[in-house]
Amino acid sequence: MVRKEMIAMLLAGGEGKRLGVLTKDLAKPAVYFGGKYRIIDFTLSNCVHSGIDTVGVLTQYQPLELNRYLGIGTPWGLDRRDGGMTILPPYMQKEGGVWYKGTANAIYQNISYIERYDPEYVLVISGDHIYKMDYDLMLQHHKKTGADLTIAGFEVEWKDASRFGLMHVDDDMMITGFEEKPKIPTSNLASMGVYIFNWKALKKYLIADEANAGSSNDFGKDLIPAMMNDGLKLCCYTFEGYWRDVGTIDSLWEGNMDLLEEKPSLDLNDPKWRIYSVNPNQPAQFIGQQAKVTSSLVSEGCFIEGEVHRSVLFYGVEIGEGSVVHEAVIMPRVKIGKNVKIYRAIIGDGAVIEDNAVIGAPDSTEIMVIPVGEHVFAQDQLMGVE
Amino acid sequence: MNNNKILGVVNLIHETDELDKLTQGRCTATVPFGSRYRLIDFTLSNMVNSGIHEVGVFAHKKYRSLMDHIGSGKSWDLQHRQSGLFVLPPITDDVQELSRGDLFHFYQNRDFFLRSKPEYVLIARSHMVCNIDYRKVLQYHLEQNADITVVCHQSSEPVLGKARKVRMNDDGRIVEIQDSYGRMISEYSNMEMYLMKKELLMDLVETSLAKGQDHLVRHAIFSKLDGLKVYGYVHNGFLAVVNTINSYYGNSMKLLQPEVWRTLFREPGPIYTKVKDGPPARYSNDAIVERSIIANGCVIEGEVRNSILFRGVHVHKGAVVEDSVIMQNGVILPKSVVKCAIFDKDVVIEENQQIKGVSSGPYLAGKRKVI
């Protein structure tokens, strides 16, 4: 086997409980985002553009749809002879099989996979975030500082800081402490959940962590604090650019709305950093005679006869005459009839909205969610309460 | 099921080409059409959707773009171990042989036919854009006990583009095929799709060449209508014959009819093409788009009406595009007006320009032109 300098381990087992009905039959990384993508497309594309050609994808909850989607990694150029993408579900071993108990345990159970490539460094990422990042720049930084572990950090707004795992750093960007979602934050440098470990050190700590019966086998709670206590060199790499966790209904909706800005901070049109995804094979979109489409993203296979404003339409969506869709995220293959009104909503894929139905309200503070495949009739009158 | 019984042949030898600048650097088969496709996508997809797993593409001239587009055939699921896609460029000793007819080129590549397993062969061209299930053609072929089945299209309206007319008797047997686009009055046009036993094709190839004749239709079929049982299968879907500029433009405009859009690309089977990974189309707050087909990767800040935009076209603020076809990565800068035009790939229209053609003679701009 060809030796790899760095391989990636992508944690894609997230249940995405906070996405409610959208993740009922779907792992969180497989949730749709941005008109044609799924969340995991961003991290996979980042890997490929950063020159990483070996990616282990760790799956656990609702893997069926995700596995089908990932296939052998062809859409991302990860169907390679040496390396490429490997899906790593929990498996039966001699001593019996276990679920991945925590993030660190998931990597622990796949030590033999990593060892096949004999890497110097291991990149640990999760398939839950939307961002474009060159991991190679982070690796160069990691080598330059000579750290044992480099954690990517992102400066968040102080008012949001308490939602994140926060890092304290000294003047040299060495990490001096951690706070997990504190009530009163004393730092606004959030961990992005992007780690580069020296493999030798990581392996040692994975084995030690596994032997510790009291551990919850989590990177943030157990393994990284243990490394810090032992005086290993932990360094922060500050990332500048767009980064967003889309783990809640509100943040998923907001993340999609971010793309509609005049000059969006996340540029999907950059030919040098294309976000790859599985091609749905649909004809180009048809905009009808009476249609009005403004400040929106519309994908292939859509057939629009109504009015669309500040919305993100995935592929194969149909919108009938007289219908109005404002500030909504419409997932693939949703059929919207005539004279329908949809405001501030997320419509799950394959849903059917019959003529004259009303979903959400223009000034609602709550984002209305229609579950995957739901059939909505006019008399349902959904006004922002589930 | 008739799966795996038919060998597909995409015949690009001497394909009619009056597409002017659109075929300056490419063959007819790779002319972009329908906002994100190339003409050959329809032929290949129809074959694949009909259970044809082995396809030979007889390349002829200017096939660089063809090789680039079809690659290993993966986009059409034609990349597998047992069969798949074969691109067969001309095997010629000297340049003059290049101008010989399709039968000569079939003969030169006869190994392709002899090695393949299917019993039947279906020969099709790239400029007949339609969505058709060839399994039904084979079924008809077997029912009629035909030697050769020719797929025809019925229409009382004049056909855009150049197509041979055919005449059939009441039993559906073809009694006359028009040569070189004459003045025959008939509702039936020949879609240049021929189904026959591979054995018969090989026989026609050898006997015709022995007589110094090397054109499939004119020599091998046309002259044998008395001896062979040649039947016409009538295809009832949409047909676009795309081999002249006027037919390219007229047929593109026909795609703007919702029922054509709904059927041509999807029924009975989906049309596949090479994947480009563009983001969804972006509409600004000032965008006005009516009755148009827009591909992914487009950015629309101006006005677009009755037009077809290929992938990555950018219509700037204040620019107007009407009744036009703008191919990949075209850029229309602010305050320019484009009407009745066909732009090949990468055309840039500077600010404040007026580009106007008429529907009977659209303005045609070649690849990478800057106006």
Coordinates of N, CA and C in Angstrom, one line a residue, chain B residues 22-199:
Chain B
L22 N -21.3 26.5 -36.0 CA -21.5 25.6 -34.8 C -20.7 24.3 -35.0
T23 N -20.3 24.0 -36.3 CA -19.5 22.8 -36.5 C -18.1 23.1 -37.0
Q24 N -17.7 24.4 -36.8 CA -16.4 24.8 -37.2 C -15.3 23.9 -36.6
G25 N -15.4 23.7 -35.3 CA -14.4 22.9 -34.6 C -14.9 21.6 -34.0
R26 N -16.1 21.2 -34.4 CA -16.6 20.0 -33.8 C -17.5 19.3 -34.8
C27 N -17.9 18.1 -34.5 CA -18.8 17.4 -35.5 C -20.2 17.7 -35.0
T28 N -21.2 17.3 -35.9 CA -22.6 17.5 -35.6 C -23.0 16.9 -34.3
A29 N -22.4 15.7 -34.0 CA -22.8 15.0 -32.8 C -22.5 15.7 -31.5
T30 N -21.6 16.6 -31.5 CA -21.3 17.3 -30.2 C -21.8 18.8 -30.2
V31 N -22.7 19.1 -31.1 CA -23.2 20.4 -31.1 C -24.1 20.5 -29.9
P32 N -23.9 21.6 -29.0 CA -24.7 21.7 -27.8 C -26.2 22.0 -28.2
F33 N -27.1 21.4 -27.4 CA -28.5 21.5 -27.7 C -29.3 21.4 -26.4
G34 N -30.4 22.1 -26.3 CA -31.3 21.9 -25.2 C -30.7 22.3 -23.8
S35 N -29.9 23.4 -23.8 CA -29.5 24.0 -22.5 C -28.4 23.3 -21.8
R36 N -28.2 22.0 -22.0 CA -27.1 21.3 -21.3 C -26.7 20.0 -22.0
Y37 N -27.3 19.8 -23.1 CA -26.9 18.5 -23.8 C -26.1 18.7 -25.0
R38 N -25.6 17.6 -25.6 CA -25.0 17.6 -26.9 C -25.9 16.7 -27.7
L39 N -25.9 16.9 -29.0 CA -26.8 16.1 -29.8 C -26.7 14.6 -29.6
I40 N -25.5 14.1 -29.5 CA -25.3 12.6 -29.3 C -25.8 12.1 -28.0
D41 N -26.0 12.9 -27.0 CA -26.6 12.5 -25.7 C -27.9 11.8 -25.9
F42 N -28.7 12.3 -26.9 CA -30.1 11.7 -27.1 C -29.9 10.3 -27.7
T43 N -29.0 10.2 -28.7 CA -28.8 8.9 -29.3 C -28.3 7.9 -28.3
L44 N -27.3 8.3 -27.6 CA -26.7 7.3 -26.6 C -27.7 7.0 -25.5
S45 N -28.4 8.0 -25.0 CA -29.4 7.7 -23.9 C -30.5 6.8 -24.3
N46 N -31.0 7.1 -25.5 CA -32.1 6.2 -26.1 C -31.7 4.8 -26.1
M47 N -30.4 4.6 -26.6 CA -29.9 3.2 -26.7 C -29.8 2.6 -25.3
V48 N -29.2 3.3 -24.4 CA -29.0 2.8 -23.0 C -30.4 2.5 -22.4
N49 N -31.3 3.4 -22.5 CA -32.6 3.2 -21.9 C -33.4 2.1 -22.5
S50 N -33.0 1.7 -23.7 CA -33.7 0.6 -24.4 C -33.0 -0.8 -24.1
G51 N -32.1 -0.8 -23.2 CA -31.4 -2.0 -22.8 C -30.2 -2.3 -23.7
I52 N -29.7 -1.4 -24.5 CA -28.6 -1.6 -25.3 C -27.3 -1.3 -24.5
H53 N -26.5 -2.3 -24.3 CA -25.3 -2.2 -23.5 C -24.0 -2.1 -24.2
E54 N -24.1 -2.3 -25.5 CA -22.9 -2.3 -26.3 C -23.1 -1.3 -27.5
V55 N -22.3 -0.3 -27.5 CA -22.5 0.7 -28.5 C -21.2 1.1 -29.1
G56 N -21.2 1.1 -30.5 CA -20.0 1.6 -31.2 C -20.3 2.9 -31.8
V57 N -19.4 3.9 -31.6 CA -19.6 5.2 -32.2 C -18.6 5.3 -33.3
F58 N -19.1 5.4 -34.6 CA -18.3 5.5 -35.7 C -18.0 7.0 -35.9
A59 N -16.8 7.4 -35.4 CA -16.4 8.8 -35.5 C -15.9 9.0 -36.9
H60 N -16.0 10.2 -37.4 CA -15.5 10.4 -38.8 C -14.5 11.6 -38.8
K61 N -15.1 12.8 -38.7 CA -14.2 14.0 -38.8 C -14.4 14.9 -37.5
K62 N -13.4 15.7 -37.3 CA -13.5 16.6 -36.1 C -14.0 16.0 -34.9
Y63 N -13.4 14.9 -34.5 CA -14.0 14.2 -33.3 C -13.3 14.4 -32.0
R64 N -12.4 15.4 -31.9 CA -11.8 15.8 -30.7 C -12.8 16.0 -29.6
S65 N -13.8 16.9 -29.9 CA -14.8 17.2 -28.9 C -15.7 16.0 -28.6
L66 N -15.8 15.1 -29.5 CA -16.5 13.9 -29.3 C -15.8 13.0 -28.2
M67 N -14.5 12.8 -28.4 CA -13.7 12.1 -27.4 C -13.8 12.7 -26.0
D68 N -13.7 14.0 -26.0 CA -13.7 14.8 -24.8 C -15.1 14.6 -24.1
H69 N -16.2 14.6 -24.9 CA -17.5 14.6 -24.3 C -17.9 13.2 -23.8
I70 N -17.6 12.2 -24.6 CA -18.1 10.9 -24.2 C -17.2 10.1 -23.3
G71 N -15.9 10.5 -23.4 CA -14.9 9.8 -22.5 C -15.1 8.3 -22.5
S72 N -15.1 7.8 -21.3 CA -15.2 6.3 -21.2 C -16.7 5.8 -21.3
G73 N -17.6 6.7 -21.4 CA -19.0 6.4 -21.5 C -19.7 6.3 -20.2
K74 N -19.0 6.6 -19.2 CA -19.5 6.5 -17.8 C -20.8 7.3 -17.6
S75 N -20.9 8.4 -18.2 CA -22.1 9.3 -18.0 C -23.4 8.6 -18.5
W76 N -23.2 7.6 -19.4 CA -24.4 6.9 -19.9 C -24.4 5.5 -19.4
D77 N -23.6 5.2 -18.4 CA -23.5 3.9 -17.8 C -23.0 2.9 -18.8
L78 N -22.2 3.3 -19.7 CA -21.7 2.4 -20.8 C -20.2 2.0 -20.5
Q79 N -19.8 2.1 -19.2 CA -18.5 1.7 -18.9 C -18.6 0.5 -18.0
H80 N -18.6 -0.7 -18.6 CA -18.6 -1.9 -17.8 C -17.7 -2.9 -18.4
R81 N -17.4 -3.9 -17.6 CA -16.4 -4.9 -18.0 C -16.9 -5.7 -19.2
Q82 N -18.1 -6.1 -19.2 CA -18.5 -7.1 -20.3 C -18.7 -6.4 -21.7
S83 N -19.1 -5.2 -21.7 CA -19.4 -4.5 -22.9 C -19.1 -3.1 -22.9
G84 N -20.1 -2.2 -23.2 CA -19.8 -0.8 -23.0 C -19.7 0.0 -24.3
L85 N -18.9 1.0 -24.3 CA -18.8 2.0 -25.4 C -17.5 1.8 -26.1
F86 N -17.6 1.8 -27.4 CA -16.4 1.7 -28.3 C -16.4 2.9 -29.2
V87 N -15.4 3.7 -29.2 CA -15.3 4.8 -30.2 C -14.4 4.2 -31.3
L88 N -14.9 4.3 -32.5 CA -14.2 3.7 -33.7 C -13.9 4.7 -34.7
P89 N -12.7 5.3 -34.6 CA -12.3 6.3 -35.6 C -12.0 5.6 -36.9
P90 N -12.0 6.3 -38.1 CA -11.8 5.7 -39.4 C -10.4 5.0 -39.4
I91 N -10.5 3.8 -40.0 CA -9.2 3.1 -40.3 C -8.9 3.2 -41.7
T92 N -8.0 4.1 -42.0 CA -7.7 4.4 -43.4 C -6.3 4.4 -43.7
D93 N -5.9 4.0 -44.9 CA -4.5 4.0 -45.3 C -4.1 5.4 -45.9
D94 N -5.0 6.0 -46.6 CA -4.7 7.4 -47.1 C -5.9 8.2 -47.0
V95 N -5.7 9.5 -47.0 CA -6.7 10.5 -46.7 C -8.0 10.3 -47.6
Q96 N -7.8 9.9 -48.9 CA -8.9 9.8 -49.8 C -10.0 8.8 -49.2
E97 N -9.5 7.8 -48.6 CA -10.5 6.8 -48.1 C -11.4 7.3 -47.0
L98 N -11.0 8.4 -46.4 CA -11.9 9.1 -45.4 C -13.2 9.5 -46.0
S99 N -13.2 9.8 -47.3 CA -14.5 10.3 -47.9 C -15.3 9.2 -48.4
R100 N -14.9 7.9 -48.2 CA -15.7 6.8 -48.6 C -17.0 6.7 -47.7
G101 N -17.9 5.9 -48.2 CA -19.2 5.8 -47.5 C -19.2 5.0 -46.2
D102 N -20.3 5.0 -45.5 CA -20.3 4.3 -44.2 C -20.0 2.8 -44.3
L103 N -20.5 2.2 -45.4 CA -20.3 0.7 -45.5 C -18.8 0.4 -45.5
F104 N -18.0 1.2 -46.1 CA -16.6 1.0 -46.1 C -16.0 1.1 -44.7
H105 N -16.5 2.1 -43.9 CA -16.0 2.2 -42.6 C -16.5 1.1 -41.7
F106 N -17.7 0.6 -41.9 CA -18.2 -0.6 -41.2 C -17.3 -1.8 -41.5
Y107 N -17.0 -1.9 -42.7 CA -16.1 -3.0 -43.1 C -14.7 -3.0 -42.4
Q108 N -14.2 -1.8 -42.5 CA -12.9 -1.6 -41.8 C -12.9 -1.9 -40.3
N109 N -14.0 -1.7 -39.7 CA -14.2 -2.0 -38.3 C -15.0 -3.3 -38.1
R110 N -14.9 -4.2 -39.0 CA -15.8 -5.4 -38.9 C -15.6 -6.2 -37.7
D111 N -14.4 -6.1 -37.1 CA -14.1 -6.9 -35.9 C -15.1 -6.5 -34.8
F112 N -15.4 -5.2 -34.8 CA -16.3 -4.7 -33.7 C -17.7 -5.5 -33.8
F113 N -18.1 -5.7 -35.1 CA -19.4 -6.4 -35.3 C -19.2 -7.9 -35.0
L114 N -18.2 -8.5 -35.4 CA -18.0 -9.9 -35.3 C -17.8 -10.3 -33.8
R115 N -17.2 -9.5 -33.0 CA -16.9 -9.8 -31.7 C -18.1 -9.6 -30.7
S116 N -19.0 -8.8 -31.2 CA -20.1 -8.5 -30.3 C -21.1 -9.7 -30.3
K117 N -21.8 -9.8 -29.1 CA -22.8 -10.9 -29.0 C -24.2 -10.7 -29.5
P118 N -24.7 -9.5 -29.4 CA -26.1 -9.3 -29.8 C -26.4 -9.8 -31.2
E119 N -27.7 -10.2 -31.4 CA -28.1 -10.7 -32.7 C -28.5 -9.6 -33.7
Y120 N -29.0 -8.5 -33.1 CA -29.5 -7.4 -33.9 C -28.6 -6.2 -33.8
V121 N -28.7 -5.4 -34.9 CA -27.9 -4.2 -34.8 C -28.9 -3.0 -35.1
L122 N -28.7 -1.9 -34.3 CA -29.5 -0.7 -34.6 C -28.5 0.4 -34.9
I123 N -28.8 1.0 -36.1 CA -27.9 2.0 -36.6 C -28.6 3.3 -36.5
A124 N -28.0 4.3 -35.8 CA -28.7 5.6 -35.7 C -27.7 6.7 -35.9
R125 N -28.3 7.9 -36.1 CA -27.4 9.1 -36.3 C -27.6 10.0 -35.1
S126 N -26.8 11.1 -35.1 CA -26.9 12.0 -33.9 C -27.9 13.2 -34.1
H127 N -28.2 13.5 -35.3 CA -28.9 14.8 -35.6 C -30.4 14.6 -35.5
M128 N -30.9 13.4 -35.2 CA -32.4 13.2 -35.0 C -32.7 13.2 -33.5
V129 N -33.0 14.3 -33.0 CA -33.2 14.4 -31.6 C -34.6 14.0 -31.2
C130 N -34.7 12.9 -30.4 CA -36.0 12.4 -29.9 C -35.8 11.6 -28.7
N131 N -36.8 11.1 -28.1 CA -36.8 10.2 -27.0 C -37.6 8.9 -27.3
I132 N -36.9 7.8 -27.6 CA -37.6 6.6 -28.1 C -37.1 5.4 -27.5
D133 N -38.0 4.4 -27.4 CA -37.7 3.1 -26.8 C -37.5 2.1 -28.0
Y134 N -36.3 1.7 -28.2 CA -36.0 0.8 -29.3 C -36.5 -0.6 -29.1
R135 N -36.8 -0.9 -27.9 CA -37.4 -2.3 -27.6 C -38.7 -2.4 -28.4
K136 N -39.4 -1.3 -28.5 CA -40.7 -1.4 -29.2 C -40.4 -1.5 -30.7
V137 N -39.4 -1.0 -31.2 CA -39.0 -1.1 -32.6 C -38.7 -2.6 -32.9
L138 N -37.9 -3.2 -32.0 CA -37.6 -4.6 -32.2 C -38.8 -5.5 -32.2
Q139 N -39.7 -5.2 -31.2 CA -41.0 -5.9 -31.2 C -41.7 -5.8 -32.5
Y140 N -41.8 -4.6 -33.0 CA -42.5 -4.4 -34.3 C -41.8 -5.2 -35.4
H141 N -40.5 -5.1 -35.4 CA -39.6 -5.8 -36.4 C -39.9 -7.3 -36.4
L142 N -40.1 -7.8 -35.2 CA -40.3 -9.3 -35.1 C -41.8 -9.6 -35.5
E143 N -42.7 -8.7 -35.1 CA -44.1 -9.0 -35.5 C -44.3 -8.9 -37.0
Q144 N -43.6 -8.0 -37.7 CA -43.7 -7.9 -39.1 C -42.8 -8.9 -39.9
N145 N -42.0 -9.6 -39.1 CA -41.1 -10.5 -39.7 C -40.2 -9.8 -40.8
A146 N -39.8 -8.6 -40.4 CA -39.1 -7.7 -41.4 C -37.6 -8.1 -41.5
D147 N -37.1 -7.7 -42.6 CA -35.6 -7.8 -42.8 C -35.0 -6.6 -42.2
I148 N -35.6 -5.4 -42.5 CA -35.0 -4.2 -42.0 C -36.2 -3.3 -41.5
T149 N -36.1 -2.7 -40.3 CA -37.1 -1.8 -39.9 C -36.5 -0.4 -39.8
V150 N -37.2 0.6 -40.5 CA -36.8 1.9 -40.5 C -37.7 2.8 -39.6
V151 N -37.1 3.5 -38.7 CA -37.9 4.4 -37.8 C -38.3 5.6 -38.6
C152 N -39.6 5.9 -38.6 CA -40.1 7.1 -39.3 C -40.9 8.0 -38.4
H153 N -41.0 9.2 -38.8 CA -41.8 10.2 -38.0 C -42.9 10.7 -38.9
Q154 N -44.1 10.8 -38.3 CA -45.2 11.3 -39.1 C -45.6 12.7 -38.7
S155 N -45.7 13.6 -39.7 CA -46.1 15.0 -39.4 C -46.7 15.6 -40.6
S156 N -47.8 16.3 -40.4 CA -48.4 17.0 -41.6 C -47.7 18.4 -41.8
E157 N -47.0 18.8 -40.8 CA -46.3 20.1 -40.9 C -45.0 19.9 -41.6
P158 N -44.4 20.9 -42.3 CA -43.1 20.7 -42.9 C -42.1 20.5 -41.8
V159 N -41.1 19.7 -42.1 CA -40.1 19.3 -41.1 C -39.0 20.4 -41.2
L160 N -38.6 20.9 -40.0 CA -37.4 21.8 -40.0 C -36.2 20.9 -40.2
G161 N -35.2 21.4 -40.9 CA -34.0 20.6 -41.1 C -34.2 19.6 -42.3
K162 N -33.1 18.9 -42.6 CA -33.1 18.1 -43.8 C -33.3 16.6 -43.4
A163 N -34.4 16.0 -43.9 CA -34.7 14.6 -43.6 C -35.2 14.0 -44.9
R164 N -34.9 12.7 -45.1 CA -35.4 12.0 -46.2 C -36.9 11.7 -46.0
K165 N -37.7 11.9 -47.0 CA -39.1 11.4 -47.0 C -39.2 9.9 -47.4
V166 N -40.2 9.3 -46.8 CA -40.4 7.9 -47.3 C -41.9 7.7 -47.6
R167 N -42.1 6.7 -48.4 CA -43.5 6.3 -48.7 C -43.7 4.9 -48.3
M168 N -44.8 4.7 -47.6 CA -45.2 3.3 -47.2 C -46.4 2.8 -47.8
N169 N -46.6 1.5 -48.0 CA -47.9 1.0 -48.4 C -48.8 0.8 -47.2
D170 N -50.0 0.3 -47.4 CA -50.9 0.2 -46.3 C -50.5 -0.8 -45.2
D171 N -49.6 -1.7 -45.6 CA -49.1 -2.7 -44.6 C -47.9 -2.1 -43.8
G172 N -47.5 -0.9 -44.1 CA -46.3 -0.4 -43.4 C -45.0 -0.7 -44.1
R173 N -45.1 -1.3 -45.3 CA -43.9 -1.7 -45.9 C -43.4 -0.5 -46.7
I174 N -42.1 -0.2 -46.6 CA -41.6 1.0 -47.3 C -41.4 0.7 -48.8
V175 N -42.0 1.6 -49.6 CA -41.9 1.3 -51.1 C -41.0 2.3 -51.7
E176 N -40.7 3.4 -51.1 CA -39.8 4.4 -51.7 C -39.1 5.2 -50.6
I177 N -37.8 5.4 -50.7 CA -37.1 6.3 -49.9 C -36.5 7.4 -50.8
Q178 N -36.7 8.6 -50.4 CA -36.3 9.7 -51.2 C -34.7 9.8 -51.0
D179 N -34.1 10.0 -52.2 CA -32.6 10.2 -52.1 C -32.4 11.7 -52.1
S180 N -31.3 12.1 -51.4 CA -30.8 13.5 -51.4 C -32.0 14.6 -51.3
Y181 N -32.9 14.3 -50.5 CA -33.8 15.4 -50.1 C -34.6 16.0 -51.2
G182 N -35.3 15.2 -52.0 CA -36.0 15.7 -53.2 C -37.4 16.2 -52.8
R183 N -38.3 16.1 -53.7 CA -39.6 16.8 -53.5 C -40.8 15.8 -53.3
M184 N -40.5 14.7 -52.8 CA -41.6 13.7 -52.5 C -42.6 14.3 -51.6
I185 N -43.9 14.0 -51.8 CA -44.9 14.5 -50.9 C -45.3 13.3 -50.0
S186 N -45.0 13.4 -48.8 CA -45.3 12.3 -47.9 C -45.3 12.9 -46.5
E187 N -46.1 12.3 -45.6 CA -46.1 12.7 -44.2 C -45.0 12.1 -43.4
Y188 N -44.4 11.1 -44.0 CA -43.4 10.4 -43.2 C -42.0 10.8 -43.5
S189 N -41.2 11.1 -42.5 CA -39.8 11.4 -42.6 C -39.0 10.2 -42.1
N190 N -37.9 10.0 -42.7 CA -37.0 8.9 -42.2 C -36.1 9.4 -41.1
M191 N -36.2 8.8 -40.0 CA -35.4 9.2 -38.8 C -34.0 8.6 -38.8
E192 N -33.6 7.9 -39.9 CA -32.3 7.4 -40.1 C -31.9 6.4 -39.0
M193 N -32.9 5.6 -38.6 CA -32.6 4.6 -37.6 C -33.0 3.3 -38.2
Y194 N -32.0 2.4 -38.3 CA -32.3 1.1 -39.1 C -32.0 -0.1 -38.1
L195 N -33.0 -1.0 -38.0 CA -32.8 -2.2 -37.2 C -32.8 -3.4 -38.1
M196 N -31.8 -4.2 -38.0 CA -31.8 -5.5 -38.7 C -30.9 -6.5 -38.0
K197 N -30.9 -7.7 -38.5 CA -30.0 -8.7 -38.0 C -28.5 -8.3 -38.3
K198 N -27.6 -8.5 -37.4 CA -26.2 -8.2 -37.6 C -25.7 -8.9 -38.9
E199 N -26.2 -10.2 -39.0 CA -25.8 -11.0 -40.1 C -26.2 -10.3 -41.4

